Coordinates of C-alpha atoms and ligand atoms in Angstrom, one line a residue:
M1 CA 32.4 -8.7 -6.8
P2 CA 30.5 -8.9 -3.5
L3 CA 28.4 -12.0 -4.3
S4 CA 26.3 -13.2 -1.5
T5 CA 24.4 -16.4 -1.7
P6 CA 20.7 -15.7 -1.4
Q7 CA 19.5 -17.3 1.8
I8 CA 16.9 -15.9 4.1
P9 CA 18.7 -14.2 6.9
A10 CA 16.5 -13.3 9.9
S11 CA 16.3 -9.7 8.9
H12 CA 14.7 -10.5 5.6
R13 CA 12.5 -13.4 6.7
D14 CA 9.7 -11.0 7.8
G15 CA 9.5 -9.6 4.3
V16 CA 9.4 -13.0 2.7
L17 CA 6.8 -14.3 5.1
A18 CA 4.7 -11.2 4.7
A19 CA 4.8 -11.6 0.9
M20 CA 4.0 -15.3 1.1
K21 CA 1.0 -14.5 3.4
A22 CA -0.3 -11.9 0.9
V23 CA -0.3 -14.6 -1.8
D24 CA -1.4 -17.5 0.5
K25 CA -4.3 -18.3 -1.9
P26 CA -4.7 -19.2 -5.5
G27 CA -4.5 -16.3 -8.0
L28 CA -8.0 -15.8 -9.3
A29 CA -9.0 -13.7 -12.3
I30 CA -11.1 -10.6 -11.7
I31 CA -14.1 -10.5 -14.1
D32 CA -17.1 -8.4 -13.7
G33 CA -16.1 -7.2 -10.3
R34 CA -15.6 -10.7 -8.8
E35 CA -12.7 -13.1 -8.2
R36 CA -13.1 -16.1 -10.3
A37 CA -11.4 -19.4 -11.2
S38 CA -11.0 -20.1 -14.9
R39 CA -14.0 -21.8 -16.5
S40 CA -11.9 -24.8 -17.3
G41 CA -10.7 -25.0 -13.7
R42 CA -7.1 -25.1 -14.9
T43 CA -4.3 -23.3 -13.1
F44 CA -0.6 -22.7 -13.8
D45 CA 2.2 -22.7 -11.4
N46 CA 3.8 -19.4 -10.4
Y47 CA 7.4 -19.6 -9.2
T48 CA 9.8 -17.1 -7.8
S49 CA 13.1 -16.8 -9.5
R50 CA 14.6 -15.8 -6.2
D51 CA 15.1 -19.4 -5.3
G52 CA 13.1 -21.3 -7.8
S53 CA 10.3 -22.3 -5.4
L54 CA 6.6 -22.4 -6.0
I55 CA 4.7 -19.3 -4.9
N56 CA 1.1 -20.2 -5.8
K57 CA -1.2 -21.4 -8.5
I58 CA -2.9 -19.0 -10.8
A59 CA -6.1 -19.3 -12.9
A60 CA -5.2 -20.4 -16.4
C61 CA -7.9 -18.5 -18.3
D62 CA -8.7 -19.2 -21.9
A63 CA -11.0 -17.9 -24.7
R64 CA -14.2 -18.5 -22.7
D65 CA -13.0 -16.4 -19.8
I66 CA -11.8 -13.7 -22.2
D67 CA -15.4 -13.8 -23.7
D68 CA -16.8 -13.3 -20.2
A69 CA -14.4 -10.4 -19.4
V70 CA -15.0 -8.6 -22.7
A71 CA -18.7 -9.0 -22.4
S72 CA -18.6 -7.5 -18.9
A73 CA -16.4 -4.7 -20.1
R74 CA -18.7 -4.0 -23.0
V75 CA -21.8 -3.8 -20.9
A76 CA -20.0 -1.5 -18.5
F77 CA -19.0 0.7 -21.4
E78 CA -22.4 0.9 -23.0
D79 CA -24.4 1.5 -19.9
K80 CA -22.0 4.3 -19.1
R81 CA -21.5 3.3 -15.4
W82 CA -18.0 4.7 -15.6
R83 CA -17.7 7.1 -18.6
G84 CA -21.1 8.6 -17.7
Q85 CA -19.9 9.8 -14.3
S86 CA -18.7 13.4 -14.1
P87 CA -15.0 14.0 -14.6
K88 CA -14.8 15.2 -11.0
A89 CA -16.3 11.9 -9.7
R90 CA -14.0 9.8 -11.9
K91 CA -11.0 11.8 -10.8
K92 CA -11.9 11.2 -7.2
I93 CA -12.1 7.5 -7.7
L94 CA -8.7 7.3 -9.4
H95 CA -7.2 9.3 -6.6
H96 CA -8.8 7.0 -4.1
L97 CA -7.2 4.1 -5.9
A98 CA -3.8 5.8 -5.7
D99 CA -4.4 6.4 -1.9
L100 CA -5.2 2.7 -1.4
M101 CA -2.1 1.7 -3.4
E102 CA 0.0 4.0 -1.2
A103 CA -1.6 2.4 1.9
H104 CA -0.8 -1.1 0.5
A105 CA 2.6 -0.1 -1.0
E106 CA 4.7 -2.4 1.2
N107 CA 2.6 -5.4 0.2
L108 CA 2.7 -4.5 -3.4
A109 CA 6.5 -4.1 -3.3
L110 CA 6.9 -7.5 -1.5
L111 CA 4.7 -9.2 -4.1
E112 CA 6.5 -7.6 -7.0
S113 CA 9.9 -8.6 -5.6
L114 CA 8.8 -12.1 -4.9
D115 CA 7.1 -12.6 -8.2
T116 CA 9.9 -11.3 -10.4
G117 CA 13.2 -11.6 -8.3
K118 CA 13.8 -7.9 -8.6
P119 CA 15.4 -6.2 -5.5
I120 CA 13.0 -5.1 -2.9
R121 CA 14.7 -1.7 -2.8
D122 CA 13.8 -1.2 -6.5
A123 CA 10.2 -2.4 -5.9
R124 CA 9.9 -0.1 -2.9
G125 CA 11.8 2.8 -4.4
F126 CA 10.7 2.8 -8.0
D127 CA 8.1 0.3 -9.3
I128 CA 5.3 0.9 -6.8
P129 CA 5.8 4.7 -6.4
A130 CA 6.0 5.0 -10.1
A131 CA 2.8 3.0 -10.6
I132 CA 1.0 5.2 -8.0
N133 CA 2.3 8.4 -9.6
T134 CA 1.0 7.2 -13.0
V135 CA -2.5 6.8 -11.5
R136 CA -2.3 10.3 -9.9
Y137 CA -1.0 11.9 -13.1
Y138 CA -4.0 10.6 -15.2
A139 CA -6.5 11.3 -12.4
E140 CA -5.4 14.9 -12.5
A141 CA -5.4 15.0 -16.3
L142 CA -8.8 13.6 -17.0
D143 CA -10.7 16.8 -16.3
K144 CA -8.4 19.0 -18.3
I145 CA -8.9 17.4 -21.7
Y146 CA -11.0 19.8 -23.9
G147 CA -12.4 19.3 -27.4
E148 CA -12.1 21.9 -30.1
V149 CA -14.3 24.3 -32.0
A150 CA -13.4 24.5 -35.7
P151 CA -13.5 27.7 -37.8
T152 CA -16.8 27.8 -39.7
P153 CA -19.1 30.2 -41.5
D154 CA -21.7 31.9 -39.3
D155 CA -24.5 29.5 -40.0
R156 CA -22.6 26.5 -38.7
L157 CA -21.0 25.2 -35.5
S158 CA -18.4 22.5 -36.0
Y159 CA -16.7 21.0 -33.0
V160 CA -14.4 18.0 -32.2
L161 CA -15.0 15.6 -29.3
H162 CA -12.6 13.1 -27.8
E163 CA -14.6 9.9 -27.3
P164 CA -13.4 6.8 -25.5
L165 CA -12.7 3.9 -27.8
G166 CA -14.6 1.3 -25.8
V167 CA -13.0 -2.0 -24.6
I168 CA -9.3 -1.9 -24.4
G169 CA -7.2 -5.1 -24.2
A170 CA -3.9 -4.5 -22.4
I171 CA -1.2 -7.1 -22.6
V172 CA 1.9 -6.4 -20.5
P173 CA 5.3 -7.9 -19.7
W174 CA 7.0 -9.1 -16.5
N175 CA 9.9 -6.7 -16.2
F176 CA 8.0 -3.9 -14.5
P177 CA 4.7 -5.7 -14.0
L178 CA 2.5 -3.1 -12.2
H179 CA 4.2 -0.1 -13.6
M180 CA 3.7 -1.2 -17.2
A181 CA 0.2 -2.2 -16.4
M182 CA -0.7 1.2 -15.0
W183 CA 0.9 3.0 -18.0
K184 CA -2.0 1.4 -19.9
V185 CA -4.7 1.1 -17.4
A186 CA -4.6 4.6 -16.0
P187 CA -4.9 6.7 -19.2
A188 CA -7.4 4.2 -20.7
L189 CA -9.6 4.6 -17.5
A190 CA -9.0 8.4 -17.5
M191 CA -10.5 8.6 -21.0
G192 CA -13.6 6.5 -19.9
N193 CA -12.8 3.2 -21.5
S194 CA -13.3 -0.3 -20.0
I195 CA -10.3 -2.6 -19.8
V196 CA -9.4 -6.3 -20.0
L197 CA -5.8 -6.6 -18.7
K198 CA -3.8 -9.8 -19.4
P199 CA -0.7 -9.7 -17.2
A200 CA 2.4 -11.8 -18.0
E201 CA 2.1 -15.3 -16.7
L202 CA 5.4 -14.8 -14.8
S203 CA 4.0 -11.8 -12.8
S204 CA 0.3 -11.6 -12.3
M205 CA 0.1 -10.9 -8.6
T206 CA 0.3 -7.1 -8.3
A207 CA -2.2 -6.5 -11.1
L208 CA -4.7 -8.8 -9.3
Y209 CA -4.0 -7.1 -6.0
T210 CA -4.4 -3.6 -7.5
A211 CA -7.5 -4.3 -9.4
Q212 CA -9.1 -5.4 -6.1
L213 CA -8.1 -2.0 -4.7
G214 CA -9.7 -0.4 -7.7
L215 CA -13.0 -2.0 -6.8
E216 CA -12.6 -0.9 -3.2
A217 CA -11.9 2.6 -4.5
G218 CA -15.2 2.7 -6.4
L219 CA -14.4 1.6 -9.9
P220 CA -17.7 0.0 -11.1
D221 CA -17.8 -3.8 -11.8
G222 CA -16.6 -4.7 -15.3
V223 CA -14.6 -1.5 -15.9
W224 CA -11.3 -3.1 -15.1
N225 CA -11.0 -6.9 -15.6
V226 CA -7.8 -8.9 -15.0
V227 CA -7.7 -12.2 -16.9
T228 CA -4.7 -14.2 -15.9
G229 CA -3.4 -16.9 -18.3
L230 CA -0.9 -17.9 -20.9
G231 CA -0.1 -15.7 -23.9
H232 CA -1.0 -18.2 -26.5
E233 CA -4.4 -18.8 -24.9
A234 CA -5.8 -15.8 -23.0
G235 CA -3.5 -13.3 -24.8
D236 CA -4.3 -14.7 -28.2
A237 CA -8.1 -14.8 -27.6
L238 CA -8.0 -11.2 -26.4
S239 CA -6.1 -10.1 -29.5
R240 CA -8.6 -11.9 -31.9
H241 CA -11.8 -10.9 -30.1
M242 CA -14.3 -9.2 -32.3
D243 CA -15.6 -6.9 -29.6
V244 CA -12.2 -5.5 -28.4
D245 CA -11.5 -2.0 -29.8
M246 CA -7.8 -1.8 -29.2
I247 CA -4.8 -3.8 -28.0
A248 CA -2.2 -1.9 -26.0
F249 CA 1.0 -4.0 -25.8
T250 CA 4.4 -4.0 -24.3
G251 CA 6.6 -7.0 -25.0
S252 CA 8.6 -8.8 -27.7
G253 CA 8.7 -8.1 -31.4
P254 CA 7.5 -11.6 -32.4
V255 CA 4.3 -11.3 -30.3
G256 CA 3.8 -7.7 -31.5
R257 CA 3.7 -9.0 -35.1
Q258 CA 1.2 -11.7 -34.1
L259 CA -1.0 -9.0 -32.5
M260 CA -1.1 -7.0 -35.8
K261 CA -1.9 -10.2 -37.7
A262 CA -4.7 -11.1 -35.2
S263 CA -6.1 -7.6 -35.6
A264 CA -6.1 -7.9 -39.4
E265 CA -7.7 -11.3 -39.2
S266 CA -10.4 -10.2 -36.8
N267 CA -12.0 -6.7 -36.5
L268 CA -9.2 -4.4 -37.4
K269 CA -8.9 -3.3 -33.8
R270 CA -6.1 -0.8 -33.4
V271 CA -2.8 -1.9 -31.9
S272 CA -0.1 0.0 -30.1
L273 CA 3.3 -1.7 -29.7
E274 CA 6.2 -1.1 -27.4
L275 CA 8.8 -3.7 -28.4
G276 CA 12.1 -3.0 -26.8
G277 CA 15.4 -2.1 -28.4
K278 CA 19.2 -2.2 -28.6
S279 CA 19.8 1.3 -27.3
P280 CA 23.2 3.0 -27.8
Q281 CA 25.0 5.0 -25.3
I282 CA 27.5 7.2 -27.2
V283 CA 30.4 8.6 -25.2
F284 CA 32.6 11.3 -26.8
S285 CA 36.1 12.1 -25.6
D286 CA 35.0 15.7 -24.8
C287 CA 32.6 14.5 -22.2
D288 CA 33.5 16.6 -19.1
D289 CA 32.2 14.1 -16.5
L290 CA 33.5 10.7 -17.5
D291 CA 32.7 9.2 -14.1
G292 CA 29.1 10.4 -14.3
A293 CA 28.9 8.9 -17.8
A294 CA 30.4 5.6 -16.6
A295 CA 27.8 5.4 -13.8
G296 CA 25.1 6.2 -16.4
A297 CA 26.5 3.5 -18.8
A298 CA 26.7 0.9 -16.1
W299 CA 23.3 1.5 -14.5
G300 CA 21.8 2.2 -17.9
V301 CA 22.2 -1.5 -18.7
F302 CA 22.4 -3.3 -15.4
Y303 CA 19.3 -1.8 -13.7
N304 CA 16.6 -4.5 -13.2
Q305 CA 19.2 -7.2 -14.2
G306 CA 19.2 -5.7 -17.7
Q307 CA 15.6 -6.5 -18.2
V308 CA 14.6 -3.1 -19.4
C309 CA 13.3 -2.2 -22.9
T310 CA 15.4 1.0 -22.9
A311 CA 18.5 -0.8 -21.6
G312 CA 21.6 1.0 -23.0
S313 CA 23.1 -2.3 -24.1
R314 CA 25.4 -0.9 -26.7
L315 CA 28.2 1.2 -25.3
M316 CA 29.8 3.2 -28.1
V317 CA 33.0 5.0 -27.0
E318 CA 35.3 7.3 -29.0
A319 CA 38.3 5.2 -29.7
S320 CA 40.8 7.5 -28.0
I321 CA 39.3 7.1 -24.5
K322 CA 37.9 3.6 -24.9
D323 CA 40.3 1.7 -22.5
D324 CA 40.1 4.3 -19.8
F325 CA 36.3 4.6 -20.1
V326 CA 35.7 0.8 -20.1
A327 CA 37.8 0.6 -16.9
R328 CA 35.6 3.2 -15.3
V329 CA 32.4 1.4 -16.3
A330 CA 33.8 -1.9 -15.0
A331 CA 34.8 -0.2 -11.7
V332 CA 31.1 1.0 -11.2
A333 CA 29.7 -2.4 -12.2
K334 CA 32.0 -4.1 -9.6
T335 CA 30.4 -2.1 -6.8
I336 CA 26.9 -3.4 -7.7
R337 CA 25.6 -5.5 -4.9
V338 CA 24.2 -8.8 -6.3
G339 CA 22.2 -11.1 -4.1
D340 CA 18.9 -12.0 -2.4
P341 CA 16.2 -9.6 -3.7
F342 CA 14.8 -9.5 -0.2
D343 CA 18.0 -8.1 1.3
P344 CA 17.3 -4.3 1.5
D345 CA 20.9 -3.6 0.4
T346 CA 20.7 -5.8 -2.7
Q347 CA 20.9 -3.7 -5.9
F348 CA 20.8 -6.5 -8.4
G349 CA 18.6 -9.6 -7.9
A350 CA 17.5 -12.6 -9.9
M351 CA 16.5 -12.7 -13.5
I352 CA 12.8 -13.4 -14.2
S353 CA 13.2 -17.1 -15.1
Q354 CA 15.6 -19.9 -15.8
R355 CA 14.8 -19.4 -19.5
Q356 CA 15.7 -15.7 -19.5
M357 CA 18.9 -16.5 -17.5
N358 CA 19.9 -19.1 -20.1
T359 CA 19.2 -16.7 -22.9
A360 CA 21.6 -14.1 -21.4
L361 CA 24.3 -16.8 -20.8
D362 CA 23.9 -18.0 -24.4
Y363 CA 24.3 -14.5 -25.7
I364 CA 27.5 -14.0 -23.7
E365 CA 28.8 -17.2 -25.3
K366 CA 27.8 -16.1 -28.8
G367 CA 29.5 -12.7 -28.2
Q368 CA 32.7 -14.4 -27.2
A369 CA 32.5 -16.8 -30.2
E370 CA 32.3 -13.8 -32.5
G371 CA 35.5 -12.3 -31.0
G372 CA 34.1 -10.3 -28.1
R373 CA 36.4 -10.1 -25.1
L374 CA 34.9 -10.7 -21.7
V375 CA 36.0 -7.8 -19.4
M376 CA 33.9 -8.9 -16.4
G377 CA 31.1 -11.2 -15.4
G378 CA 29.7 -13.8 -17.8
N379 CA 28.6 -16.3 -15.2
R380 CA 25.6 -17.6 -13.4
V381 CA 26.0 -16.9 -9.7
C382 CA 24.3 -17.8 -6.5
A383 CA 23.3 -21.1 -8.1
D384 CA 23.1 -22.9 -4.8
S385 CA 20.1 -20.7 -3.9
G386 CA 18.1 -22.4 -6.6
G387 CA 17.5 -19.0 -8.1
Y388 CA 18.4 -17.6 -11.5
Y389 CA 21.2 -15.0 -11.2
V390 CA 23.6 -13.8 -13.9
E391 CA 26.3 -11.3 -12.8
P392 CA 26.7 -7.9 -14.6
S393 CA 28.7 -8.7 -17.7
L394 CA 30.8 -6.5 -20.0
L395 CA 32.1 -7.5 -23.4
D396 CA 34.6 -5.5 -25.4
N397 CA 35.7 -5.7 -29.1
I398 CA 32.1 -6.0 -30.4
T399 CA 31.7 -4.9 -34.0
P400 CA 28.5 -3.4 -35.4
Q401 CA 27.4 -6.6 -37.2
N402 CA 27.9 -8.9 -34.2
V403 CA 24.9 -10.5 -32.6
L404 CA 25.6 -8.5 -29.4
A405 CA 25.4 -5.3 -31.4
Q406 CA 22.1 -6.2 -33.1
E407 CA 19.9 -8.4 -30.9
E408 CA 18.2 -7.5 -27.7
V409 CA 19.5 -9.6 -24.9
F410 CA 17.1 -8.4 -22.1
G411 CA 19.7 -9.4 -19.6
P412 CA 22.8 -7.8 -17.9
V413 CA 25.1 -7.8 -20.9
L414 CA 26.9 -4.6 -22.1
S415 CA 28.6 -4.7 -25.5
V416 CA 31.4 -2.2 -26.1
M417 CA 32.1 -0.7 -29.5
T418 CA 34.3 2.2 -30.7
F419 CA 34.0 5.0 -33.2
T420 CA 36.4 7.6 -34.6
S421 CA 34.2 10.2 -36.1
E422 CA 30.9 11.9 -35.3
D423 CA 29.3 10.6 -38.5
E424 CA 30.4 7.1 -37.8
A425 CA 28.8 7.4 -34.3
W426 CA 25.4 8.4 -35.6
K427 CA 25.5 5.8 -38.4
T428 CA 26.5 2.9 -36.1
A429 CA 24.0 4.0 -33.5
N430 CA 21.2 3.9 -36.1
D431 CA 22.4 0.6 -37.6
T432 CA 19.9 -1.8 -35.9
V433 CA 16.2 -2.6 -36.6
Y434 CA 15.3 -0.9 -33.3
G435 CA 14.8 2.8 -32.4
L436 CA 13.6 3.1 -28.8
A437 CA 16.2 5.2 -26.8
A438 CA 19.6 6.7 -27.4
G439 CA 22.0 8.5 -25.1
L440 CA 25.0 10.7 -25.8
W441 CA 27.6 12.2 -23.5
T442 CA 29.4 15.3 -24.7
A443 CA 30.3 18.8 -23.4
N444 CA 29.8 20.2 -27.0
I445 CA 26.3 21.5 -27.3
S446 CA 26.5 21.7 -31.1
K447 CA 27.5 18.1 -31.3
A448 CA 24.7 17.2 -29.0
M449 CA 22.2 19.0 -31.2
R450 CA 23.5 17.3 -34.3
G451 CA 23.1 14.0 -32.5
I452 CA 19.5 14.7 -31.4
A453 CA 18.7 15.3 -35.1
A454 CA 20.6 12.3 -36.4
L455 CA 19.5 9.6 -34.0
K456 CA 16.5 7.5 -35.0
A457 CA 14.9 7.0 -31.6
G458 CA 11.7 7.8 -29.7
L459 CA 13.8 9.0 -26.7
V460 CA 17.1 10.8 -26.7
W461 CA 19.0 11.6 -23.6
V462 CA 22.0 13.9 -23.4
N463 CA 24.4 13.7 -20.4
G464 CA 22.0 11.6 -18.3
W465 CA 20.5 8.2 -19.0
D466 CA 16.7 7.8 -18.6
A467 CA 16.4 11.3 -17.2
C468 CA 12.6 11.6 -17.8
D469 CA 9.4 10.5 -16.2
I470 CA 5.6 10.3 -16.6
T471 CA 5.5 13.8 -18.1
S472 CA 7.4 12.8 -21.3
P473 CA 6.0 10.4 -23.9
F474 CA 7.6 7.0 -24.1
G475 CA 7.9 4.8 -27.1
G476 CA 9.9 4.0 -30.2
V477 CA 10.4 4.2 -33.9
K478 CA 11.3 1.5 -36.5
Q479 CA 10.8 -2.0 -35.1
S480 CA 10.7 -0.7 -31.5
G481 CA 7.0 -0.2 -32.3
F482 CA 4.6 2.7 -32.4
G483 CA 2.2 4.5 -30.1
R484 CA 3.3 6.3 -26.9
D485 CA 2.8 5.6 -23.2
R486 CA 3.1 8.4 -20.6
S487 CA 2.3 12.1 -20.8
L488 CA -0.9 13.7 -22.1
H489 CA -0.2 12.1 -25.5
A490 CA -1.0 8.7 -24.1
L491 CA -4.6 9.8 -23.4
H492 CA -5.2 10.3 -27.1
K493 CA -4.3 6.7 -27.8
Y494 CA -7.4 5.6 -25.9
A495 CA -9.7 8.1 -27.6
D496 CA -11.1 8.8 -31.0
L497 CA -12.1 12.1 -32.5
K498 CA -15.7 12.8 -33.4
A499 CA -16.3 15.7 -35.7
V500 CA -19.7 17.3 -35.3
S501 CA -21.3 20.0 -37.5
I502 CA -24.5 21.8 -36.7
S503 CA -26.0 24.0 -39.3
F504 CA -28.5 26.7 -38.4
Ligands
NAP1 P1 6.4 -11.7 -24.7 O1 6.3 -13.2 -25.1 O2 6.2 -10.7 -25.8 O3 5.3 -11.5 -23.6 C1 4.7 -10.2 -23.3 C2 3.2 -10.4 -23.1 O4 2.6 -11.0 -24.2 C3 2.9 -11.4 -22.0 O5 1.7 -11.0 -21.2 C4 2.6 -12.7 -22.7 O6 1.9 -13.6 -22.0 C5 1.9 -12.2 -23.9 N1 1.8 -13.1 -25.1 C6 2.7 -14.0 -25.4 N2 2.3 -14.7 -26.5 C7 1.1 -14.1 -26.9 C8 0.2 -14.3 -28.0 N3 0.5 -15.2 -28.9 N4 -0.8 -13.5 -28.1 C9 -1.1 -12.5 -27.2 N5 -0.3 -12.3 -26.1 C10 0.8 -13.1 -26.0 O7 7.7 -11.4 -24.0 P2 8.4 -12.4 -23.0 O8 8.3 -13.9 -23.3 O9 7.9 -12.1 -21.7 O10 9.9 -12.0 -23.2 C11 10.6 -12.4 -24.4 C12 11.4 -11.2 -24.9 O11 10.6 -10.1 -25.1 C13 12.4 -10.7 -24.0 O12 13.6 -11.5 -24.0 C14 12.6 -9.3 -24.5 O13 13.5 -9.3 -25.6 C15 11.3 -8.9 -24.9 N6 10.6 -8.1 -23.9 C16 10.4 -6.8 -24.1 C17 9.8 -6.0 -23.1 C18 9.7 -4.6 -23.3 O14 9.5 -3.9 -22.3 N7 9.6 -4.1 -24.5 C19 9.3 -6.6 -22.0 C20 9.4 -8.0 -21.8 C21 10.1 -8.7 -22.7 P3 2.8 -14.8 -21.3 O15 3.5 -14.1 -20.2 O16 1.7 -15.7 -20.7 O17 3.6 -15.5 -22.3
MG2 MG1 6.4 -15.0 -11.0

């Protein structure tokens, strides 16, 4: 395994310095179109997991700041400064925002990489372009949403309008900070809502930066607020607020449950939840591209250091090809270049935090204690950098009831299981509380069709992992949550139907 110790070679120093310059100030919330400290004056420390050093201090907002932001969003919604503009004008502003994000893409990528420890090549090549594409997609969509005319007798006209909900609270995680934020912000804005966004405390920087670009692009004050802070303070206050119409959430199951409870205990605001999974990759012996499948299996779990809600963390292989296939996956995993996120060649950087690193290492230990065989990895690496790196890890001999077959690790840990019949494959694949994504690899189209019908998942991929984009809906079933991001369907999440009837 080519493990380089993260240092700052001269070639990467410019990137680090540029990123540090871009954050060379405290992170301030954006409320009612202005940068603001928290009312309490408190801040929290923002570290980079790249080497454990302090990046900056960020406003630790609480319920009072959330009140300010919600009030500003409400006024902006009621006086129609945004939703009252023509679709053409709103579309132009969102495209202008995308143009500015493109012009600032390098800064955004540097910030994202610094804030999260993810490889700069991923931030440049995926996170930021995908966030921009999301804004463009919904900018284009917003003037193509029509209402309906219902069938009626001659003396009546009944029609159906899509009306924006009002004030949307968006609470997002740290694994793809800007990308996940824009999956919520862009469709909510396209439908004419106002937004209060609470970024994850570990990754606030790109949301703050982009909301400033939004103001420059012409979004009116108060339409998109960003309130930084801790989940149990700012997040909790947002979820309990009596004047928030909806919470759109991506994150963990326990917090998802709290959000539903907070809704029930406050104003019955609607809630959408994207809560991760334990997604299976099912490989049949008749797969005609085992090397392609091995690459899909390895990158399906190790991308973004395994911190992906759709991570294909359960590798289910037909028993007759298991040893051969696991060797192929390990061969791919061994080529993954682990190291300093700011090295443009690095493919696998630091985990988000010391806590998340320790969680992954604990799961690897638990897996072995339950009889799992460590095929590769299993260790913290690059420790002398001060950062939090865990190498790609592969455990064989996992059984369906083991912790590593049931619980989401959210780290670079792949569990290998076997099956001997098609029915057993579908049954084991469905045997967790989750249902986000599932993949299967086979040359047999009939088998693939049976799998598509049998698998309980919001996303099913055949002969290619994660082969979809903004044009397809994204979300899960069972305890992976409900509600969809991406595609035109996401627009309807941020709107209500008004049925009108005119008699004459
Ligand atoms: P998390 O605790 O669910 O955090 C997600 C977001 O919710 C963050 O903005 C967080 O704020 C906020 N939050 C936390 N407590 C809250 C509360 N009581 N009320 C309202 N908002 C609250 O997830 P995490 O700690 O970042 O990660 C823990 C685990 O969640 C991971 O190991 C993984 O299993 C899962 N996860 C899933 C996804 C996904 O894409 N589905 C993404 C990230 C994590 P703070 O950042 O300030 O706590
Ligand atoms: Mg950070």
